[in-house]
PDB file of C-alpha atoms in Angstrom:
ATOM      1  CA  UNK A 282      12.959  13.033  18.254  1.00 70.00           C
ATOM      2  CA  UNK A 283       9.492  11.859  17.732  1.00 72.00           C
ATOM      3  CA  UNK A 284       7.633   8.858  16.972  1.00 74.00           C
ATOM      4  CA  UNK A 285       9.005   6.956  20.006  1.00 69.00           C
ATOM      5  CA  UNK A 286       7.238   4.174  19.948  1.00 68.00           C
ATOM      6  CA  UNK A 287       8.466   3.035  15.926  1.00 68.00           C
ATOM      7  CA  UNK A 288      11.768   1.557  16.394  1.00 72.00           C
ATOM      8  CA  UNK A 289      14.307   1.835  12.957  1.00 74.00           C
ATOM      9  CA  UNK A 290      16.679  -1.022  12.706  1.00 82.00           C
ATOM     10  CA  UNK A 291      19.620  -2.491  10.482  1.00 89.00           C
ATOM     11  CA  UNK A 292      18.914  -6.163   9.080  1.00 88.00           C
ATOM     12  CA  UNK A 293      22.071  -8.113   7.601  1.00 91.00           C
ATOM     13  CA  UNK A 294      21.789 -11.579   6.489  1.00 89.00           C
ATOM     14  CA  UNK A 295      24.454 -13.809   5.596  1.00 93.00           C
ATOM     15  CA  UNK A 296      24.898 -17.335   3.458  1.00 94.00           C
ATOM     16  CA  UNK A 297      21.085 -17.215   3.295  1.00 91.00           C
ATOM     17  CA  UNK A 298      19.341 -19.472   0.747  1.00 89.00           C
ATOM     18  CA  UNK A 299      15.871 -18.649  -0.731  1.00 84.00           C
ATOM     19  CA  UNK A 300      14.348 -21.113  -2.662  1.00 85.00           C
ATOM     20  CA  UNK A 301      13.043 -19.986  -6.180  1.00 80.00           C
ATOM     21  CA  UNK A 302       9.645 -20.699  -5.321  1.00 80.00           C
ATOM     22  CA  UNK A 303       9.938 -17.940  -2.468  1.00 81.00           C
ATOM     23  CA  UNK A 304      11.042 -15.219  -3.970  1.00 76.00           C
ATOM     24  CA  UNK A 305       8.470 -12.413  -4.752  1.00 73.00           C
ATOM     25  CA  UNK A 306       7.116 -12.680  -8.118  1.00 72.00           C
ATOM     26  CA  UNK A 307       8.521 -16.044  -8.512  1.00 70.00           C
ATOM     27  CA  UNK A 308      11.117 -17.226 -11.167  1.00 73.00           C
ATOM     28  CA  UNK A 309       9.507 -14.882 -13.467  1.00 72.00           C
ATOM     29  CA  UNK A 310       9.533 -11.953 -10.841  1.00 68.00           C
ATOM     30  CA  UNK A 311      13.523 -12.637 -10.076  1.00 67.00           C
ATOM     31  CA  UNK A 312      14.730  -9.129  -9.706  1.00 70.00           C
ATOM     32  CA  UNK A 313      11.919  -6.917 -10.251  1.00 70.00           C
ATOM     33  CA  UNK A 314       9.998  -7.507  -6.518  1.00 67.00           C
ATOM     34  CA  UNK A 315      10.769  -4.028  -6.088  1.00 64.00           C
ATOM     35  CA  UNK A 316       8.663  -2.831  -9.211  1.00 66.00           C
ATOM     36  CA  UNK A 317       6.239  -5.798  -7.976  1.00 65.00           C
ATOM     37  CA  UNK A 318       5.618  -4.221  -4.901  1.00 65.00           C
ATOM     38  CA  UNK A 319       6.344  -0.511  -4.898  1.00 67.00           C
ATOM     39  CA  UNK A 320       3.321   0.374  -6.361  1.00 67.00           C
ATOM     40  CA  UNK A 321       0.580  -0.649  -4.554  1.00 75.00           C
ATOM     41  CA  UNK A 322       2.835  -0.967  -1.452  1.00 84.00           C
ATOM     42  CA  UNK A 323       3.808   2.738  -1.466  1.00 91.00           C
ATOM     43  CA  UNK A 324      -0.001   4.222  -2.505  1.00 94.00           C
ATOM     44  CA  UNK A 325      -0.713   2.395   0.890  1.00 94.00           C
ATOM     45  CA  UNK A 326       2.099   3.500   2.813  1.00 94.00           C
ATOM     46  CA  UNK A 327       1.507   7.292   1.936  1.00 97.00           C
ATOM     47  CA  UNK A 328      -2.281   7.280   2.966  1.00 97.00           C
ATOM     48  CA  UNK A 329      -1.175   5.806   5.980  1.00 97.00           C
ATOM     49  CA  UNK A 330       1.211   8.898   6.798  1.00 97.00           C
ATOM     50  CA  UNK A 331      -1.266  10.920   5.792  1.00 98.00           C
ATOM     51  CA  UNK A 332      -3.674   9.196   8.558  1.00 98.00           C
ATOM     52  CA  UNK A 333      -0.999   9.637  10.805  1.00 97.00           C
ATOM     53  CA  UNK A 334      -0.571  13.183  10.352  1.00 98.00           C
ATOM     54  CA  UNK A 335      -4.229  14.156  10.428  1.00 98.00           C
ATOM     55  CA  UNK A 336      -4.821  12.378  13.808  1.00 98.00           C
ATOM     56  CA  UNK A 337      -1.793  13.774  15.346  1.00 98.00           C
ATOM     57  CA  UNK A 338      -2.973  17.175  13.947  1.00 98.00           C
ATOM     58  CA  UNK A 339      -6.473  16.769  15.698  1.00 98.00           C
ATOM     59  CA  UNK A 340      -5.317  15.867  19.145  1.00 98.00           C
ATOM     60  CA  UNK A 341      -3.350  19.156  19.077  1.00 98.00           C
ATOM     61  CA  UNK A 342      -6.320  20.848  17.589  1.00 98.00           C
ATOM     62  CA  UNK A 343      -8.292  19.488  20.506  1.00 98.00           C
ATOM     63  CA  UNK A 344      -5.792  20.237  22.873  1.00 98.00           C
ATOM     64  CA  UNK A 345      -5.296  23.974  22.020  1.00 98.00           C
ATOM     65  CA  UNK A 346      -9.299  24.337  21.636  1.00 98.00           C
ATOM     66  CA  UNK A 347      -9.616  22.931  25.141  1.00 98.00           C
ATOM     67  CA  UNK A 348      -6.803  25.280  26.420  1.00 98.00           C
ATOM     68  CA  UNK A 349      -8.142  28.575  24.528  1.00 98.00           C
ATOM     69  CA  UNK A 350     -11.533  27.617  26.621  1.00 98.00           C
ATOM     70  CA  UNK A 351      -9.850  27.273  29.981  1.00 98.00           C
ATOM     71  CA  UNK A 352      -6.972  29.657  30.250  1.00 97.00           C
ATOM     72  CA  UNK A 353      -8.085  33.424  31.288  1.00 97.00           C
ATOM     73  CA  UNK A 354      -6.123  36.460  30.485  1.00 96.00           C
ATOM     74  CA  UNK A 355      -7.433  40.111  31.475  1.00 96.00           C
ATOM     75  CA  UNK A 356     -10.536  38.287  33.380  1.00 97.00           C
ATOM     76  CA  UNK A 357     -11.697  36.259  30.074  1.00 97.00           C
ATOM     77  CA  UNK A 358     -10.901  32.605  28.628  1.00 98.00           C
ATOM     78  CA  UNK A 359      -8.289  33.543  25.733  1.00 98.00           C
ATOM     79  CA  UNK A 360     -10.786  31.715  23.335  1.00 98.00           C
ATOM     80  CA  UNK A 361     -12.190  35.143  23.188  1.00 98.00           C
ATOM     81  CA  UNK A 362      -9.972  37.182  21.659  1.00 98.00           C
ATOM     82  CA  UNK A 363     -10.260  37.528  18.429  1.00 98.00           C
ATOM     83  CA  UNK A 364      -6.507  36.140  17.109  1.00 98.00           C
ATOM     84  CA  UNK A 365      -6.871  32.992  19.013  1.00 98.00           C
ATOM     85  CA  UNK A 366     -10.708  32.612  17.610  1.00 98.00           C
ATOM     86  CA  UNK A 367      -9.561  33.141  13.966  1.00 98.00           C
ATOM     87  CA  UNK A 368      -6.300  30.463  14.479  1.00 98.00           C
ATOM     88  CA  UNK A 369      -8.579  28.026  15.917  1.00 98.00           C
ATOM     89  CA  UNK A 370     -11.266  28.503  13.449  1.00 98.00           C
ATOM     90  CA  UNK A 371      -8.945  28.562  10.511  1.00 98.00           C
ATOM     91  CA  UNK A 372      -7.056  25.546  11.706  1.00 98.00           C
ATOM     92  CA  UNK A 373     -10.788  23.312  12.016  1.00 98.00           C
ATOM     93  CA  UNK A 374     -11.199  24.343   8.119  1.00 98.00           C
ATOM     94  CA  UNK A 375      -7.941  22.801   7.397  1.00 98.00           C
ATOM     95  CA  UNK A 376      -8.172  19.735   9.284  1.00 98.00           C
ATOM     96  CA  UNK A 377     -11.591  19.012   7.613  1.00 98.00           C
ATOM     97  CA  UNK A 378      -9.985  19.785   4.165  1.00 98.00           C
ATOM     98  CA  UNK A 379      -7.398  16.958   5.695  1.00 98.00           C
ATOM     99  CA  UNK A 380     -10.059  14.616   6.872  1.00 98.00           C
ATOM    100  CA  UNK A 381     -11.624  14.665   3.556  1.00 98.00           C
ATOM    101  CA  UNK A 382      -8.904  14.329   1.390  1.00 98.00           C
ATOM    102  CA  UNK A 383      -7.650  11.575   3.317  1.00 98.00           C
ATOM    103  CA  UNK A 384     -10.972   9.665   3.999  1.00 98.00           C
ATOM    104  CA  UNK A 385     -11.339   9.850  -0.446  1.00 98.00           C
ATOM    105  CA  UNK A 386      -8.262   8.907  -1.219  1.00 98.00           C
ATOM    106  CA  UNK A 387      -8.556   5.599   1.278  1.00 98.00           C
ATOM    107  CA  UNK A 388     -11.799   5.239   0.031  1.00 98.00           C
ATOM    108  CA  UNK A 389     -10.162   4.884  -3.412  1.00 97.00           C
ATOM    109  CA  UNK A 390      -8.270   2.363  -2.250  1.00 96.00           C
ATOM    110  CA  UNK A 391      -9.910   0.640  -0.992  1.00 96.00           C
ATOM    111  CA  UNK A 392     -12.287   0.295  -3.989  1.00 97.00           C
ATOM    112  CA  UNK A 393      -9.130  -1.347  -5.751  1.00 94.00           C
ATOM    113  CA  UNK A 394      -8.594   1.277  -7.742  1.00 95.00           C
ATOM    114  CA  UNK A 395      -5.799   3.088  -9.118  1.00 93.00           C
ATOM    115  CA  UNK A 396      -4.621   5.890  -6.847  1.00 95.00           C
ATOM    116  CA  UNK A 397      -1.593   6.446  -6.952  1.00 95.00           C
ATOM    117  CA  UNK A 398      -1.567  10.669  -7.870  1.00 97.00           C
ATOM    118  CA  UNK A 399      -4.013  11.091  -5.231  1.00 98.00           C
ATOM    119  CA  UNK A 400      -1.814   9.527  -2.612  1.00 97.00           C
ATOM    120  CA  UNK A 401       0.840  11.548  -3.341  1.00 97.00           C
ATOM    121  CA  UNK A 402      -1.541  14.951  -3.683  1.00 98.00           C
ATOM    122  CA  UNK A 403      -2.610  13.101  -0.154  1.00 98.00           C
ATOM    123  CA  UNK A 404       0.125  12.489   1.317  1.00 98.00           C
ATOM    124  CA  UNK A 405       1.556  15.932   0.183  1.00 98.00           C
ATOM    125  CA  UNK A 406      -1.306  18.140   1.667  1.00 98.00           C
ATOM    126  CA  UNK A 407      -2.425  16.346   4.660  1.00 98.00           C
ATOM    127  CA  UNK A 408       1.475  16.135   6.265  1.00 98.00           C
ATOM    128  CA  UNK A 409       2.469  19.875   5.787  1.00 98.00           C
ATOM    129  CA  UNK A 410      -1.130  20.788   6.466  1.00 98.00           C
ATOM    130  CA  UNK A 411      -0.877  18.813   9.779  1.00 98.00           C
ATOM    131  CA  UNK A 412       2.798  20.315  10.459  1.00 98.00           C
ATOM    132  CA  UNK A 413       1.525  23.806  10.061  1.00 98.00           C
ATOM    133  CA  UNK A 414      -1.523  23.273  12.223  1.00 98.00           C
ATOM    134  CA  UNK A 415       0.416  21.761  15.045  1.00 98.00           C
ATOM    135  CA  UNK A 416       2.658  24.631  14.852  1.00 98.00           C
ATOM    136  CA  UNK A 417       0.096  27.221  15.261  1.00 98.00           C
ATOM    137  CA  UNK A 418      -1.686  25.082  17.834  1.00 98.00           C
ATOM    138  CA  UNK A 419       1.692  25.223  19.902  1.00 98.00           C
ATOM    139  CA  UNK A 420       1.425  28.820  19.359  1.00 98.00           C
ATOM    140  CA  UNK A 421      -1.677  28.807  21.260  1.00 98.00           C
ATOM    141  CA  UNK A 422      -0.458  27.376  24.258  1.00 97.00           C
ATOM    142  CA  UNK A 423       2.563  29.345  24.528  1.00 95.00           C
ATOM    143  CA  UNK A 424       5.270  28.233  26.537  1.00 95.00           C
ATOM    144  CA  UNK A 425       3.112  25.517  27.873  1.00 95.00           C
ATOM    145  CA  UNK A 426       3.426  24.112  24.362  1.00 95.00           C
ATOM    146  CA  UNK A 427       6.873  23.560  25.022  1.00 94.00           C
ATOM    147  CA  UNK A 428       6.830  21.470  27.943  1.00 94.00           C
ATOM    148  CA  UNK A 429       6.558  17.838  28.238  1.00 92.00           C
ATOM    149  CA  UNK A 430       4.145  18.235  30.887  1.00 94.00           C
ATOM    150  CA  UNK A 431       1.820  18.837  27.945  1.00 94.00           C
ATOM    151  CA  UNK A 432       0.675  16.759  24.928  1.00 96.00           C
ATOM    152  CA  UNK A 433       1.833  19.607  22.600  1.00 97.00           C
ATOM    153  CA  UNK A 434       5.384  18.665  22.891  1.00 96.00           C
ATOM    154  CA  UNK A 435       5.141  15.365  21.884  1.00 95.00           C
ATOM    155  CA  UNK A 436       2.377  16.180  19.049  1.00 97.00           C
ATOM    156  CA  UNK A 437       4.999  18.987  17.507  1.00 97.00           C
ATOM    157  CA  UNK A 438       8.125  16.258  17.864  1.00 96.00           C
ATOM    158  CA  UNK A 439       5.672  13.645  16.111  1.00 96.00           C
ATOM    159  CA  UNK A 440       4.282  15.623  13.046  1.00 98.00           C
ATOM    160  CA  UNK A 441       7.984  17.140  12.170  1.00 97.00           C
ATOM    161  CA  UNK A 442       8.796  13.929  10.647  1.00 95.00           C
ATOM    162  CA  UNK A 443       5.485  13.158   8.602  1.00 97.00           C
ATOM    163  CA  UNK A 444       6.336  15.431   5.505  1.00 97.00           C
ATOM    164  CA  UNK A 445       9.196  12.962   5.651  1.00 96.00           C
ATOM    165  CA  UNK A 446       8.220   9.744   6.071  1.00 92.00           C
ATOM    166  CA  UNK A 447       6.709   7.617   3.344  1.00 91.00           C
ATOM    167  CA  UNK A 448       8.250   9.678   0.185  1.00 93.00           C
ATOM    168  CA  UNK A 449       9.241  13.442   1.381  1.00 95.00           C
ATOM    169  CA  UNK A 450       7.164  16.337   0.344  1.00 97.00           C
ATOM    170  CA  UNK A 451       9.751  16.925  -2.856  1.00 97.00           C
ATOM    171  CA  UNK A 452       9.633  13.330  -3.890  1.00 95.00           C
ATOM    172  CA  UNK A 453       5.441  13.819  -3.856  1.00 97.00           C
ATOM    173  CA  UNK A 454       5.909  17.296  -6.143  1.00 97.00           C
ATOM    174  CA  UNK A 455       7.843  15.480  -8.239  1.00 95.00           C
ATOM    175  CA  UNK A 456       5.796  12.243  -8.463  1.00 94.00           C
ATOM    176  CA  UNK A 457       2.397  14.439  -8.771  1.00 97.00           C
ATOM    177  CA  UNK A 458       4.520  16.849 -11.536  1.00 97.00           C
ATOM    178  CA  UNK A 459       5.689  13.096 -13.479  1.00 95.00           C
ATOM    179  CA  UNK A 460       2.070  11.653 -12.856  1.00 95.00           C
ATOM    180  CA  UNK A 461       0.528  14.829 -15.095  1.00 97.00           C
ATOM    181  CA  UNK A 462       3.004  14.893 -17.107  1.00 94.00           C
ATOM    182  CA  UNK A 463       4.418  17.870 -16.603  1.00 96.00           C
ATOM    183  CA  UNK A 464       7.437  18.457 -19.080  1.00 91.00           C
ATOM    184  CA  UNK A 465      10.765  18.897 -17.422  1.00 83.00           C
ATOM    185  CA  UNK A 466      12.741  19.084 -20.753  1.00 79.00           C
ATOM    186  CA  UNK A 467      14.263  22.341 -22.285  1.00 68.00           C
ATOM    187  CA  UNK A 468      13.774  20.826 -26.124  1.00 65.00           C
ATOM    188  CA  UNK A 469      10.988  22.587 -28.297  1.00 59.00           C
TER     189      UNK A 469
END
């Protein structure tokens, strides 16, 4: 639906030989790449989702400020009324919250160090925070929010998959419940 421009494909290989001195983690590492890589490789891959989401969630933001500025209803721009101001106002808080949990938790990484709950508290936030100001932003447009003529379409197809993509929005509860330590055992 969205996302048209990142292709998903199926890879099969077969009688492929990799020599031992290829293999991630080398001799040692035989087996465990995944635990090798997953780490560091997924902290990245979840701030990047979450940069995806907060830049798709400002070009709607932009888009439905610009439209709230130029479309009139009962002789005034519908940026005037008070709904529309409070929507628009509300979803610029959010998207700096977004901005600046994002721009930390990169920074953090980029530091080299460990980040791994805040990716996930990241990743968690900043997708269904961009989802649900898309949304409203479509709301703002009304049916021209629904057209392909308009960015909003393509915005709202795009952000529907980012609470998925990277870890879902369950896996990051869980890994941010795990990463605290919650207890998830009946036993006293």
């Amino acid at each position: 639906m969205g996302l048209k421009g990142t292709g998903t494909y199926d890879v099969s290989f077969t009688d492929v030989v990799v020599p031992i001195e290829n293999v991630v983690g080398e001799e040692s590492g035989w087996n465990n790449a995944w635990n090798m890589l997953a780490g560091p490789g997924l902290d990245i891959e979840k701030i990047e989702v979450a940069a995806m989401a907060l830049g798709i969630a400002t070009a709607a933001l932009n888009e439905a400020w610009d439209y709230a500025e130029e479309r009139v209803q009962f002789g005034a721009p519908i940026s005037k009324f008070q709904s529309i101001r409070h929507s628009l106002a509300e979803a610029k808080t959010l998207l700096h919250a977004c901005r600046t949990v994002t721009y930390d938790t990169a920074a953090r990484l980029d530091r080299g160090e460990p980040a791994s709950l805040e990716t996930s508290m990241a990743k968690l936030f900043v997708c269904d925070t961009a989802r649900d100001i898309v949304l409203n932003c479509q709301q703002i447009l009304g049916a021209y929010g629904y057209i392909k003529e308009f960015d909003m379409e393509r915005h709202v197809r795009d952000v529907l998959v980012m609470p998925i993509l990277g870890g879902s929005s369950a896996i990051q509860k869980n890994n941010i419940a795990n990463m605290l330590r919650l207890k998830n055992d009946c036993a006293k």
